[in-house]
Amino acid sequence: MTDQWSVAGRSFTSRLIVGTGKYQDFEQNAAAVAASGAEIVTVAVRRVNVTDPNAPMLTDYIDPKKITYLPNTAGCFNADDAIRTLRLAREAGGWDLVKLEVLGEAKTLYPNMRETLEATEVLAKEGFLPMVYCVDDPIAAKQLEDAGAVAVMPLGAPIGSGLGIQNRVTIRLIVEGASVPVLVDAGVGTASDAAVAMELGCDGVLMNTAIAEAKDPIRMARAMRLAVEGGRDAYLAGRMGQRRYADPSSPLAGLI
Amino acid sequence: MISIVLNGEPRQVREGSIADLVASLGLDVKKVAVERNRDIVARSTLADVMLVDGDALEIVHFVGGGC
């Protein structure tokens, strides 16, 4: 039973997107990506180290021909920097599917939605396919969609916080209103959080720190794969209704 | 020699194309992207674009990163 999702016309089987930051080394990172089953990884765009050009590179360990690289503008605090970064990313990688993230402040890493909307419009006009990190606001999500976002990615809690999905109501509202894929981006701390995001009907989950900072990142990557699959299945299966009080599972008739 | 700003640092380099500079830095031209004075330089044209005194270049590549 295949259950694929697609973004901007590209289909994927795995609904888990993983970051490539904060790992001990490239070997651990590559092993975690393999264990997660992810078909997309986020990557950052940074200045090359001109004093040590032979330093190992991410592309030596995670093959961009097998795993889709999703260039990310993490660290950009205005639309202009984010747009410049993605133009460079498109030139470096040769692909248009990108992740836009324009941050508002260092303390919360909340997105600056005014700059995010502006950047989305510019990028869409330039032919980019932006997947956009955003606040958990159903109206903002629709505005991003109108501006050309190919996916909206609300936070479940602040980036790197591991607090879990703190906003189930608004995530569900975004899912109900969106006509592009919705992925929870940020906030997941452990496997059950990923399952919650999927049970809310999200198309996928993006995470980095929850895997990279686990005691055993490779095992946590596997746990996240299973949780995303489990949560998705639970969503499709349709959960039972909730009751205030007990309801016995065994027949009452025929009791001795 | 001419003076340019490379990844935010002033630097003296030999005259020539951007491709020459990238090669002289020991970088693989297929793994980097170049911005010159805030405009993208298409990879296919790196050998044709000559460096000019005062140019500001950014040479970037993909590194690990998350959300």
Tab-separated table of C-alpha atoms in Angstrom:
chain	number	residue	atom	x	y	z
A	1	MET	CA	0.000	0.000	0.000
A	2	THR	CA	1.848	3.054	-1.199
A	3	ASP	CA	1.024	6.367	0.339
A	4	GLN	CA	2.905	9.053	-1.498
A	5	TRP	CA	2.773	12.775	-1.151
A	6	SER	CA	3.863	15.338	-3.681
A	7	VAL	CA	5.120	18.864	-3.581
A	8	ALA	CA	5.335	21.014	-6.706
A	9	GLY	CA	4.799	17.934	-8.871
A	10	ARG	CA	7.508	15.816	-7.261
A	11	SER	CA	6.423	12.677	-5.432
A	12	PHE	CA	7.987	11.224	-2.324
A	13	THR	CA	7.245	8.180	-0.206
A	14	SER	CA	8.912	9.287	3.019
A	15	ARG	CA	7.077	12.022	4.888
A	16	LEU	CA	10.054	12.780	7.069
A	17	ILE	CA	12.478	15.524	6.078
A	18	VAL	CA	15.631	15.737	8.156
A	19	GLY	CA	18.214	18.429	8.673
A	20	THR	CA	21.943	17.935	8.363
A	21	GLY	CA	23.151	20.220	11.161
A	22	LYS	CA	24.530	19.564	14.640
A	23	TYR	CA	25.834	16.037	13.977
A	24	GLN	CA	29.171	14.840	15.401
A	25	ASP	CA	30.508	14.122	11.940
A	26	PHE	CA	29.423	13.400	8.376
A	27	GLU	CA	29.448	9.616	8.953
A	28	GLN	CA	26.931	9.879	11.784
A	29	ASN	CA	24.858	12.301	9.745
A	30	ALA	CA	24.737	9.974	6.732
A	31	ALA	CA	23.854	6.971	8.922
A	32	ALA	CA	21.025	8.926	10.573
A	33	VAL	CA	19.632	9.991	7.202
A	34	ALA	CA	19.678	6.353	6.062
A	35	ALA	CA	17.961	5.175	9.264
A	36	SER	CA	15.319	7.896	8.980
A	37	GLY	CA	14.367	6.782	5.473
A	38	ALA	CA	14.219	10.464	4.495
A	39	GLU	CA	14.289	11.260	0.795
A	40	ILE	CA	14.797	14.988	1.373
A	41	VAL	CA	17.412	16.670	3.570
A	42	THR	CA	17.733	20.354	4.336
A	43	VAL	CA	21.111	21.945	3.755
A	44	ALA	CA	22.540	25.376	4.413
A	45	VAL	CA	24.423	27.619	1.999
A	46	ARG	CA	27.630	29.074	3.411
A	47	ARG	CA	30.879	30.649	2.268
A	48	VAL	CA	33.506	28.089	1.285
A	49	ASN	CA	36.544	27.805	3.508
A	50	VAL	CA	39.121	29.343	1.197
A	51	THR	CA	41.955	28.468	3.576
A	52	ASP	CA	41.133	24.737	3.627
A	53	PRO	CA	39.539	23.781	0.305
A	54	ASN	CA	40.168	20.080	0.892
A	55	ALA	CA	38.015	19.897	4.023
A	56	PRO	CA	35.400	17.123	3.664
A	57	MET	CA	32.102	18.238	2.207
A	58	LEU	CA	28.539	17.143	2.899
A	59	THR	CA	28.111	16.079	-0.726
A	60	ASP	CA	30.891	13.487	-0.249
A	61	TYR	CA	28.713	11.694	2.336
A	62	ILE	CA	25.119	12.340	1.295
A	63	ASP	CA	24.731	11.960	-2.447
A	64	PRO	CA	22.575	14.728	-3.940
A	65	LYS	CA	21.715	12.379	-6.810
A	66	LYS	CA	20.010	9.971	-4.395
A	67	ILE	CA	18.726	12.324	-1.695
A	68	THR	CA	16.981	15.577	-2.618
A	69	TYR	CA	18.855	18.535	-1.185
A	70	LEU	CA	16.483	21.223	0.032
A	71	PRO	CA	18.503	24.425	0.380
A	72	ASN	CA	17.417	26.365	3.411
A	73	THR	CA	17.806	30.028	4.314
A	74	ALA	CA	18.164	29.383	8.050
A	75	GLY	CA	20.122	32.246	9.580
A	76	CYS	CA	18.661	34.907	7.265
A	77	PHE	CA	16.882	37.755	9.025
A	78	ASN	CA	15.559	39.669	6.006
A	79	ALA	CA	14.018	38.937	2.617
A	80	ASP	CA	17.010	40.243	0.664
A	81	ASP	CA	19.539	37.925	2.338
A	82	ALA	CA	17.200	34.959	1.948
A	83	ILE	CA	16.632	35.662	-1.754
A	84	ARG	CA	20.382	36.093	-2.417
A	85	THR	CA	21.085	32.847	-0.566
A	86	LEU	CA	18.567	30.906	-2.629
A	87	ARG	CA	19.770	32.357	-5.921
A	88	LEU	CA	23.220	31.046	-4.987
A	89	ALA	CA	21.722	27.725	-3.918
A	90	ARG	CA	19.980	27.356	-7.264
A	91	GLU	CA	23.256	27.998	-9.047
A	92	ALA	CA	25.153	25.556	-6.794
A	93	GLY	CA	22.623	22.768	-6.994
A	94	GLY	CA	20.682	23.430	-10.133
A	95	TRP	CA	17.232	22.929	-8.605
A	96	ASP	CA	14.295	25.184	-7.818
A	97	LEU	CA	12.719	23.448	-4.829
A	98	VAL	CA	13.925	25.419	-1.804
A	99	LYS	CA	13.042	26.092	1.788
A	100	LEU	CA	12.482	29.705	2.698
A	101	GLU	CA	12.951	30.776	6.268
A	102	VAL	CA	13.214	34.440	7.259
A	103	LEU	CA	13.774	34.783	10.960
A	104	GLY	CA	12.516	37.577	13.176
A	105	GLU	CA	14.717	37.331	16.255
A	106	ALA	CA	17.434	35.096	17.684
A	107	LYS	CA	15.720	34.345	20.983
A	108	THR	CA	12.645	32.608	19.589
A	109	LEU	CA	13.704	32.095	15.951
A	110	TYR	CA	10.131	32.977	15.103
A	111	PRO	CA	9.654	33.875	11.444
A	112	ASN	CA	9.330	37.485	10.333
A	113	MET	CA	6.139	37.037	8.326
A	114	ARG	CA	6.238	40.400	6.545
A	115	GLU	CA	9.688	39.619	5.133
A	116	THR	CA	8.727	35.985	4.557
A	117	LEU	CA	5.720	36.966	2.418
A	118	GLU	CA	7.749	39.480	0.453
A	119	ALA	CA	10.500	36.922	-0.215
A	120	THR	CA	7.944	34.279	-1.228
A	121	GLU	CA	6.488	36.593	-3.868
A	122	VAL	CA	9.889	37.481	-5.316
A	123	LEU	CA	11.077	33.859	-5.348
A	124	ALA	CA	7.892	32.596	-6.993
A	125	LYS	CA	8.230	35.250	-9.715
A	126	GLU	CA	11.817	34.112	-10.321
A	127	GLY	CA	10.657	30.534	-10.858
A	128	PHE	CA	11.578	29.125	-7.473
A	129	LEU	CA	9.370	26.570	-5.729
A	130	PRO	CA	9.505	27.780	-2.139
A	131	MET	CA	8.470	25.625	0.811
A	132	VAL	CA	7.955	28.204	3.512
A	133	TYR	CA	8.575	28.170	7.270
A	134	CYS	CA	5.828	30.167	8.941
A	135	VAL	CA	3.829	30.954	12.036
A	136	ASP	CA	0.903	28.707	12.938
A	137	ASP	CA	-1.621	31.199	11.603
A	138	PRO	CA	-4.178	29.831	9.113
A	139	ILE	CA	-4.615	33.244	7.485
A	140	ALA	CA	-0.876	33.757	7.035
A	141	ALA	CA	-0.678	30.251	5.592
A	142	LYS	CA	-3.304	31.124	2.959
A	143	GLN	CA	-1.485	34.365	2.144
A	144	LEU	CA	1.740	32.417	1.600
A	145	GLU	CA	-0.088	30.005	-0.653
A	146	ASP	CA	-1.478	32.912	-2.683
A	147	ALA	CA	2.029	34.372	-2.902
A	148	GLY	CA	3.382	31.177	-4.471
A	149	ALA	CA	4.441	28.896	-1.623
A	150	VAL	CA	4.413	25.264	-2.784
A	151	ALA	CA	4.199	24.067	0.825
A	152	VAL	CA	3.578	25.773	4.143
A	153	MET	CA	5.624	24.723	7.143
A	154	PRO	CA	4.314	26.045	10.437
A	155	LEU	CA	6.328	25.615	13.592
A	156	GLY	CA	5.026	23.251	16.265
A	157	ALA	CA	7.268	24.943	18.851
A	158	PRO	CA	10.408	27.097	18.579
A	159	ILE	CA	13.243	25.741	16.431
A	160	GLY	CA	15.574	23.505	18.420
A	161	SER	CA	13.354	23.595	21.532
A	162	GLY	CA	12.108	20.007	21.409
A	163	LEU	CA	8.918	21.106	23.163
A	164	GLY	CA	6.633	19.053	20.964
A	165	ILE	CA	3.507	20.174	19.099
A	166	GLN	CA	2.231	23.048	21.246
A	167	ASN	CA	-0.445	24.222	18.828
A	168	ARG	CA	-2.591	21.314	17.716
A	169	VAL	CA	-5.659	23.469	17.089
A	170	THR	CA	-3.959	25.932	14.760
A	171	ILE	CA	-1.951	23.237	12.953
A	172	ARG	CA	-5.204	21.398	12.260
A	173	LEU	CA	-6.840	24.612	11.021
A	174	ILE	CA	-3.951	25.159	8.623
A	175	VAL	CA	-4.213	21.572	7.371
A	176	GLU	CA	-7.960	21.960	6.798
A	177	GLY	CA	-7.576	25.217	4.903
A	178	ALA	CA	-4.501	24.506	2.808
A	179	SER	CA	-4.440	23.322	-0.776
A	180	VAL	CA	-0.652	22.834	-0.706
A	181	PRO	CA	1.186	20.339	1.537
A	182	VAL	CA	1.528	21.267	5.208
A	183	LEU	CA	4.613	20.108	7.091
A	184	VAL	CA	5.389	20.796	10.715
A	185	ASP	CA	8.774	22.450	10.726
A	186	ALA	CA	10.434	22.702	14.120
A	187	GLY	CA	9.404	21.777	17.633
A	188	VAL	CA	9.535	17.991	17.529
A	189	GLY	CA	11.471	16.571	20.480
A	190	THR	CA	10.742	12.875	20.409
A	191	ALA	CA	8.933	10.243	18.382
A	192	SER	CA	5.467	10.805	19.854
A	193	ASP	CA	5.637	14.477	18.788
A	194	ALA	CA	6.183	13.419	15.181
A	195	ALA	CA	3.235	11.039	15.459
A	196	VAL	CA	1.047	13.851	16.812
A	197	ALA	CA	1.935	16.074	13.852
A	198	MET	CA	1.001	13.322	11.429
A	199	GLU	CA	-2.209	12.457	13.286
A	200	LEU	CA	-3.281	16.075	12.805
A	201	GLY	CA	-3.223	15.414	9.072
A	202	CYS	CA	0.056	17.063	8.167
A	203	ASP	CA	1.670	15.844	4.969
A	204	GLY	CA	5.049	15.576	6.615
A	205	VAL	CA	7.406	16.634	9.357
A	206	LEU	CA	10.778	18.350	9.209
A	207	MET	CA	13.218	17.965	12.069
A	208	ASN	CA	16.903	18.236	12.873
A	209	THR	CA	17.776	18.668	16.539
A	210	ALA	CA	15.479	15.910	17.821
A	211	ILE	CA	17.618	13.407	15.934
A	212	ALA	CA	21.026	15.081	16.043
A	213	GLU	CA	20.953	15.752	19.785
A	214	ALA	CA	19.524	12.366	20.823
A	215	LYS	CA	21.950	10.196	22.794
A	216	ASP	CA	21.810	7.733	19.911
A	217	PRO	CA	20.928	9.757	16.807
A	218	ILE	CA	20.753	6.765	14.493
A	219	ARG	CA	18.274	4.939	16.692
A	220	MET	CA	16.221	8.124	17.096
A	221	ALA	CA	16.205	8.558	13.322
A	222	ARG	CA	14.663	5.094	13.053
A	223	ALA	CA	12.162	5.948	15.804
A	224	MET	CA	11.140	9.069	13.895
A	225	ARG	CA	10.628	7.089	10.695
A	226	LEU	CA	8.342	4.666	12.508
A	227	ALA	CA	6.505	7.467	14.329
A	228	VAL	CA	5.822	9.379	11.123
A	229	GLU	CA	4.550	6.211	9.458
A	230	GLY	CA	2.466	5.330	12.515
A	231	GLY	CA	0.994	8.799	12.825
A	232	ARG	CA	0.132	8.888	9.143
A	233	ASP	CA	-1.586	5.499	9.316
A	234	ALA	CA	-3.536	6.577	12.402
A	235	TYR	CA	-4.694	9.713	10.577
A	236	LEU	CA	-5.804	7.707	7.553
A	237	ALA	CA	-7.445	5.056	9.742
A	238	GLY	CA	-9.496	7.708	11.556
A	239	ARG	CA	-9.296	7.615	15.305
A	240	MET	CA	-12.137	6.547	17.614
A	241	GLY	CA	-14.284	9.148	19.295
A	242	GLN	CA	-13.398	10.267	22.799
A	243	ARG	CA	-15.703	9.599	25.771
A	244	ARG	CA	-15.718	11.112	29.188
A	245	TYR	CA	-16.160	7.753	30.932
A	246	ALA	CA	-15.321	4.085	30.504
A	247	ASP	CA	-16.924	1.822	27.928
A	248	PRO	CA	-16.212	-1.891	28.356
A	249	SER	CA	-14.624	-3.776	25.507
A	250	SER	CA	-15.968	-7.196	26.542
A	251	PRO	CA	-19.677	-8.127	26.166
A	252	LEU	CA	-21.791	-7.581	29.243
A	253	ALA	CA	-24.115	-10.455	28.297
A	254	GLY	CA	-23.233	-13.975	29.474
A	255	LEU	CA	-21.341	-12.913	32.558
A	256	ILE	CA	-21.195	-15.759	35.107
B	1	MET	CA	47.649	41.687	-9.022
B	2	ILE	CA	44.277	43.200	-8.272
B	3	SER	CA	42.392	43.758	-5.037
B	4	ILE	CA	39.075	42.067	-4.492
B	5	VAL	CA	36.897	41.215	-1.522
B	6	LEU	CA	36.461	37.451	-1.319
B	7	ASN	CA	33.860	36.127	1.124
B	8	GLY	CA	34.084	39.338	3.089
B	9	GLU	CA	37.902	39.426	3.300
B	10	PRO	CA	40.159	41.741	1.237
B	11	ARG	CA	42.499	39.716	-0.949
B	12	GLN	CA	45.122	40.227	-3.637
B	13	VAL	CA	44.637	37.910	-6.595
B	14	ARG	CA	46.051	37.450	-10.078
B	15	GLU	CA	44.152	38.945	-12.965
B	16	GLY	CA	42.033	36.441	-14.810
B	17	SER	CA	38.604	34.879	-14.902
B	18	ILE	CA	36.491	33.792	-11.969
B	19	ALA	CA	37.061	30.180	-13.042
B	20	ASP	CA	40.833	30.781	-12.771
B	21	LEU	CA	40.388	32.120	-9.255
B	22	VAL	CA	38.173	29.210	-8.186
B	23	ALA	CA	40.745	26.745	-9.532
B	24	SER	CA	43.645	28.594	-7.861
B	25	LEU	CA	41.805	28.250	-4.535
B	26	GLY	CA	41.704	24.488	-5.058
B	27	LEU	CA	37.910	24.425	-5.281
B	28	ASP	CA	35.805	22.253	-7.554
B	29	VAL	CA	33.870	24.594	-9.793
B	30	LYS	CA	31.009	22.066	-9.965
B	31	LYS	CA	30.421	22.259	-6.207
B	32	VAL	CA	30.290	26.002	-5.671
B	33	ALA	CA	28.203	28.998	-6.668
B	34	VAL	CA	29.534	32.500	-7.203
B	35	GLU	CA	27.996	35.904	-6.682
B	36	ARG	CA	29.848	38.926	-8.061
B	37	ASN	CA	28.855	42.370	-6.857
B	38	ARG	CA	25.537	40.895	-5.695
B	39	ASP	CA	24.715	39.275	-9.038
B	40	ILE	CA	24.794	35.540	-9.644
B	41	VAL	CA	27.437	34.422	-12.111
B	42	ALA	CA	26.136	31.428	-14.059
B	43	ARG	CA	28.470	28.452	-13.738
B	44	SER	CA	28.656	28.179	-17.530
B	45	THR	CA	30.110	31.694	-17.743
B	46	LEU	CA	32.668	31.542	-14.913
B	47	ALA	CA	35.528	31.168	-17.412
B	48	ASP	CA	34.355	34.204	-19.371
B	49	VAL	CA	33.875	36.704	-16.554
B	50	MET	CA	37.131	38.570	-15.843
B	51	LEU	CA	37.863	39.861	-12.384
B	52	VAL	CA	38.010	43.626	-12.023
B	53	ASP	CA	39.798	45.553	-9.289
B	54	GLY	CA	37.345	46.172	-6.451
B	55	ASP	CA	35.064	43.212	-7.231
B	56	ALA	CA	33.220	41.717	-4.270
B	57	LEU	CA	32.842	37.960	-4.637
B	58	GLU	CA	30.931	35.433	-2.606
B	59	ILE	CA	31.818	31.787	-3.201
B	60	VAL	CA	29.463	29.407	-1.403
B	61	HIS	CA	28.631	25.730	-1.180
B	62	PHE	CA	26.212	23.439	0.659
B	63	VAL	CA	26.941	22.608	4.284
B	64	GLY	CA	25.002	20.768	6.948
B	65	GLY	CA	22.068	22.719	8.279
B	66	GLY	CA	18.644	22.202	9.712
B	67	CYS	CA	15.527	24.179	10.232
